[in-house]
Amino acid sequence: MNKILKSIKCQLFFWSFTFTSALLLAVGLFLYYEVKAIVLHSVDHTLHSKMQMITGLLHEEHGMVELELTEVISGEYSIPRSGHYYRVIMNGKTLAASPSLVDNDYDLASGRLEYHDRRLKEKVFTSIGPDKEPIRVLEHDFEFLGRSFSVFVAESLADSLTMIRTFRQFLFVTIPASIFIVSLVGLWITTQSLKPIKTFSFRIKTITHKNLNERIDTKKEAEELAVLADSFNEMLNRLQNAFEAEKRLISDASHELKTPVSVIKTHCDVLLQKERTKEEYIEALKTINTVSTNMATLIKDMLSIARLDSGILSTDDFKIASLNECIQQAVQLTEPLAEKKLVNIRIFIEDSINIMGDKDRITEALLNIIENAVIYNKDNGSVEITALKSNGQINILIKDAGIGIKNGDLEKIFERFYRSDTSRSIEGTGLGLNIAKTIIEAHGGEIKVESEFGKGSCFTITLPL
């Protein structure tokens, strides 16, 4: 169990680490590109504003196109190598330019094209400025007074890129640190989460076949394990019942077999002491034969119980079986005993009735009950077997006019090896009714009994159609 918990812990840590790392890296990349886009968009917005300002300074005077540069020159664009540049081209010739570009043939549109807005007739470039610095360039082409103009406005990206690099370095530090911290927290959470399971596992280990009566206290377990603890306690109940049933079976079998074995051994010892007459040998052999037959019946019934306890009956193996045939076969096997006791067996059954189940086992269950109805009947008595359909079920009533069952014995007759005081003088193993009950319940049915002492009994078997 410790290996399993360690494996679960490692897997939980691995997947939490992987998921957290992937999530933080994705968030980091998203933030980096988002911040970069915002910064560049801010620069583009500034360039667009400057371009509109320069374009607005163009006007016509006396048929000539003039550009009033007073406002531009007085600003940052008038400082050479300031990182702020402009150039106005009219009909392919420079109309005006910033001081750094007046005597310079530097092409502001020589860099990488970032995007082209055909509706506004604007292009944005990323290039290298006159002072070898990274710049952002906006080009606007338009027609004015019958002339073609191209206005270039450029801004240095040095400060913007520095800010972006600073943010990237910040992410390089914070993301690994965050992954490390989150992993530690995840490891702690995983350890704390598995601690109740570890405790639960330890408590389970303390329960063995020697202390099967102990149970897990569900109130002391974590809420998530309470249902599991209840299920485990139910399993322990079933195991304890199975162990106790096995102990009782072994104890009762030993007790039941001890007497017939002693009878056989005693008769053999007596016969071997001295020479006996033929009649004495025959009488002893008859007794041994009777005892051996009872032992064989007991062993057969015990094997049936062992097979049933092992789960040999599975609904997966059930097939369509004719209930009529099961009843007829059980009655046929009982007829020799019924003829011996002059018991009349009558069958009242509807047309063909089919059920899902194990035909042989159903026949065995019916045989055990019908045999009991004959064995515990009165001479010249009767047994009535009736089968009726009702609400998707079949009710089988086996009624006899025998000695009946006392009220105090009704709840015990289905227990293994139980025999009432009135039945101890009659041959039997005390297992037949228990076998029948086990078979019927394995088929999803139930068996009940009503009886009046001295007047007879009625066993009712209910099976799903």
mmCIF file of C-alpha atoms in Angstrom, residues 19-174:
data_model
loop_
_atom_site.group_PDB
_atom_site.id
_atom_site.type_symbol
_atom_site.label_atom_id
_atom_site.label_comp_id
_atom_site.label_asym_id
_atom_site.label_seq_id
_atom_site.Cartn_x
_atom_site.Cartn_y
_atom_site.Cartn_z
ATOM 1 C CA PHE A 19 0.140 21.460 -15.707
ATOM 2 C CA THR A 20 1.311 24.382 -13.556
ATOM 3 C CA SER A 21 4.469 24.870 -15.617
ATOM 4 C CA ALA A 22 2.556 24.766 -18.886
ATOM 5 C CA LEU A 23 -0.087 27.145 -17.545
ATOM 6 C CA LEU A 24 2.424 29.674 -16.185
ATOM 7 C CA LEU A 25 4.516 29.527 -19.362
ATOM 8 C CA ALA A 26 1.408 30.062 -21.474
ATOM 9 C CA VAL A 27 0.318 32.978 -19.278
ATOM 10 C CA GLY A 28 3.860 34.423 -19.395
ATOM 11 C CA LEU A 29 4.033 34.221 -23.194
ATOM 12 C CA PHE A 30 0.563 35.719 -23.491
ATOM 13 C CA LEU A 31 1.476 38.626 -21.177
ATOM 14 C CA TYR A 32 4.798 39.206 -22.949
ATOM 15 C CA TYR A 33 3.263 39.444 -26.421
ATOM 16 C CA GLU A 34 0.303 41.397 -25.085
ATOM 17 C CA VAL A 35 2.565 43.993 -23.402
ATOM 18 C CA LYS A 36 4.748 44.154 -26.517
ATOM 19 C CA ALA A 37 1.675 44.741 -28.692
ATOM 20 C CA ILE A 38 0.368 47.431 -26.319
ATOM 21 C CA VAL A 39 3.721 49.288 -26.278
ATOM 22 C CA LEU A 40 4.079 49.177 -30.082
ATOM 23 C CA HIS A 41 0.446 50.176 -30.519
ATOM 24 C CA SER A 42 1.089 53.186 -28.278
ATOM 25 C CA VAL A 43 4.075 54.166 -30.454
ATOM 26 C CA ASP A 44 1.964 53.715 -33.617
ATOM 27 C CA HIS A 45 -0.775 55.846 -32.132
ATOM 28 C CA THR A 46 1.767 58.609 -31.390
ATOM 29 C CA LEU A 47 3.113 58.376 -34.952
ATOM 30 C CA HIS A 48 -0.398 58.606 -36.356
ATOM 31 C CA SER A 49 -1.075 61.733 -34.303
ATOM 32 C CA LYS A 50 2.207 63.340 -35.482
ATOM 33 C CA MET A 51 1.424 62.395 -39.062
ATOM 34 C CA GLN A 52 -2.014 64.038 -38.851
ATOM 35 C CA MET A 53 -0.428 67.152 -37.357
ATOM 36 C CA ILE A 54 2.135 67.452 -40.197
ATOM 37 C CA THR A 55 -0.522 66.729 -42.832
ATOM 38 C CA GLY A 56 -2.677 69.455 -41.326
ATOM 39 C CA LEU A 57 0.107 72.001 -41.809
ATOM 40 C CA LEU A 58 -0.046 71.605 -45.579
ATOM 41 C CA HIS A 59 -1.989 74.435 -47.272
ATOM 42 C CA GLU A 60 -2.211 76.352 -50.530
ATOM 43 C CA GLU A 61 -1.125 79.953 -50.822
ATOM 44 C CA HIS A 62 -1.011 81.870 -54.130
ATOM 45 C CA GLY A 63 -1.233 78.570 -56.030
ATOM 46 C CA MET A 64 1.715 77.146 -54.186
ATOM 47 C CA VAL A 65 1.736 74.328 -51.607
ATOM 48 C CA GLU A 66 3.333 75.438 -48.391
ATOM 49 C CA LEU A 67 4.152 73.653 -45.141
ATOM 50 C CA GLU A 68 4.270 75.712 -41.972
ATOM 51 C CA LEU A 69 6.919 73.977 -39.863
ATOM 52 C CA THR A 70 6.928 76.363 -36.929
ATOM 53 C CA GLU A 71 5.094 74.030 -34.580
ATOM 54 C CA VAL A 72 7.127 70.995 -35.676
ATOM 55 C CA ILE A 73 10.504 72.683 -35.568
ATOM 56 C CA SER A 74 9.840 74.072 -32.118
ATOM 57 C CA GLY A 75 9.214 70.558 -30.878
ATOM 58 C CA GLU A 76 11.329 67.446 -30.425
ATOM 59 C CA TYR A 77 11.575 66.946 -34.196
ATOM 60 C CA SER A 78 13.851 70.033 -34.444
ATOM 61 C CA ILE A 79 16.617 68.398 -32.386
ATOM 62 C CA PRO A 80 19.186 66.499 -34.505
ATOM 63 C CA ARG A 81 19.598 62.806 -33.734
ATOM 64 C CA SER A 82 16.783 63.056 -31.184
ATOM 65 C CA GLY A 83 15.179 59.812 -32.276
ATOM 66 C CA HIS A 84 12.213 61.713 -33.749
ATOM 67 C CA TYR A 85 12.202 62.132 -37.511
ATOM 68 C CA TYR A 86 9.899 63.213 -40.307
ATOM 69 C CA ARG A 87 10.064 63.707 -44.040
ATOM 70 C CA VAL A 88 7.488 65.154 -46.463
ATOM 71 C CA ILE A 89 7.845 64.208 -50.124
ATOM 72 C CA MET A 90 5.842 65.956 -52.836
ATOM 73 C CA ASN A 91 5.875 64.527 -56.349
ATOM 74 C CA GLY A 92 8.978 62.485 -55.529
ATOM 75 C CA LYS A 93 10.980 65.424 -54.102
ATOM 76 C CA THR A 94 11.627 66.257 -50.455
ATOM 77 C CA LEU A 95 9.461 69.174 -49.390
ATOM 78 C CA ALA A 96 10.601 69.185 -45.763
ATOM 79 C CA ALA A 97 12.597 66.974 -43.371
ATOM 80 C CA SER A 98 13.900 66.912 -39.838
ATOM 81 C CA PRO A 99 17.442 68.304 -39.324
ATOM 82 C CA SER A 100 18.951 64.816 -39.163
ATOM 83 C CA LEU A 101 17.574 63.979 -42.618
ATOM 84 C CA VAL A 102 18.027 67.292 -44.505
ATOM 85 C CA ASP A 103 21.460 66.405 -45.856
ATOM 86 C CA ASN A 104 20.916 62.640 -45.663
ATOM 87 C CA ASP A 105 19.545 60.316 -48.301
ATOM 88 C CA TYR A 106 18.441 57.878 -45.588
ATOM 89 C CA ASP A 107 15.375 55.901 -46.667
ATOM 90 C CA LEU A 108 12.917 55.634 -43.761
ATOM 91 C CA ALA A 109 10.909 52.934 -45.593
ATOM 92 C CA SER A 110 13.869 50.562 -45.993
ATOM 93 C CA GLY A 111 13.024 48.472 -42.929
ATOM 94 C CA ARG A 112 10.684 45.495 -42.358
ATOM 95 C CA LEU A 113 7.037 46.101 -43.217
ATOM 96 C CA GLU A 114 4.912 45.348 -40.158
ATOM 97 C CA TYR A 115 1.482 45.997 -41.630
ATOM 98 C CA HIS A 116 -0.242 47.881 -44.443
ATOM 99 C CA ASP A 117 -3.601 49.637 -43.964
ATOM 100 C CA ARG A 118 -4.909 50.039 -47.506
ATOM 101 C CA ARG A 119 -8.020 51.901 -46.383
ATOM 102 C CA LEU A 120 -6.002 54.648 -44.663
ATOM 103 C CA LYS A 121 -3.124 54.260 -47.114
ATOM 104 C CA GLU A 122 -0.672 53.812 -44.234
ATOM 105 C CA LYS A 123 2.313 51.520 -43.846
ATOM 106 C CA VAL A 124 4.274 50.783 -40.676
ATOM 107 C CA PHE A 125 7.922 49.708 -40.753
ATOM 108 C CA THR A 126 10.498 48.661 -38.194
ATOM 109 C CA SER A 127 13.937 49.907 -39.222
ATOM 110 C CA ILE A 128 17.305 51.277 -38.103
ATOM 111 C CA GLY A 129 17.554 55.064 -37.673
ATOM 112 C CA PRO A 130 20.289 57.482 -38.729
ATOM 113 C CA ASP A 131 21.948 57.064 -35.334
ATOM 114 C CA LYS A 132 21.840 53.225 -35.640
ATOM 115 C CA GLU A 133 18.937 53.054 -33.212
ATOM 116 C CA PRO A 134 15.770 50.959 -33.745
ATOM 117 C CA ILE A 135 12.912 53.079 -35.023
ATOM 118 C CA ARG A 136 9.238 52.724 -35.876
ATOM 119 C CA VAL A 137 8.217 54.411 -39.153
ATOM 120 C CA LEU A 138 4.759 55.409 -40.352
ATOM 121 C CA GLU A 139 4.269 56.225 -44.043
ATOM 122 C CA HIS A 140 1.117 57.935 -45.297
ATOM 123 C CA ASP A 141 0.448 58.411 -49.019
ATOM 124 C CA PHE A 142 -2.265 60.797 -50.260
ATOM 125 C CA GLU A 143 -3.249 63.282 -52.994
ATOM 126 C CA PHE A 144 -3.572 67.011 -52.266
ATOM 127 C CA LEU A 145 -4.245 69.845 -54.725
ATOM 128 C CA GLY A 146 -3.436 67.579 -57.640
ATOM 129 C CA ARG A 147 -0.102 66.582 -56.210
ATOM 130 C CA SER A 148 1.038 63.249 -54.626
ATOM 131 C CA PHE A 149 2.459 63.352 -51.136
ATOM 132 C CA SER A 150 4.249 60.845 -48.913
ATOM 133 C CA VAL A 151 4.642 61.765 -45.256
ATOM 134 C CA PHE A 152 7.103 59.754 -43.127
ATOM 135 C CA VAL A 153 7.097 59.999 -39.354
ATOM 136 C CA ALA A 154 9.541 57.965 -37.221
ATOM 137 C CA GLU A 155 10.045 57.378 -33.496
ATOM 138 C CA SER A 156 12.920 55.693 -31.704
ATOM 139 C CA LEU A 157 12.031 52.304 -30.147
ATOM 140 C CA ALA A 158 15.001 52.296 -27.773
ATOM 141 C CA ASP A 159 12.976 53.171 -24.653
ATOM 142 C CA SER A 160 10.055 50.943 -25.663
ATOM 143 C CA LEU A 161 12.273 47.931 -26.386
ATOM 144 C CA THR A 162 14.128 48.518 -23.121
ATOM 145 C CA MET A 163 10.825 48.374 -21.287
ATOM 146 C CA ILE A 164 9.802 45.205 -23.152
ATOM 147 C CA ARG A 165 13.159 43.545 -22.370
ATOM 148 C CA THR A 166 12.813 44.543 -18.718
ATOM 149 C CA PHE A 167 9.361 42.949 -18.615
ATOM 150 C CA ARG A 168 10.726 39.820 -20.332
ATOM 151 C CA GLN A 169 13.525 39.529 -17.770
ATOM 152 C CA PHE A 170 10.945 39.970 -15.051
ATOM 153 C CA LEU A 171 8.995 37.026 -16.502
ATOM 154 C CA PHE A 172 12.186 34.938 -16.747
ATOM 155 C CA VAL A 173 12.638 35.380 -13.003
ATOM 156 C CA THR A 174 9.040 35.247 -11.766
#
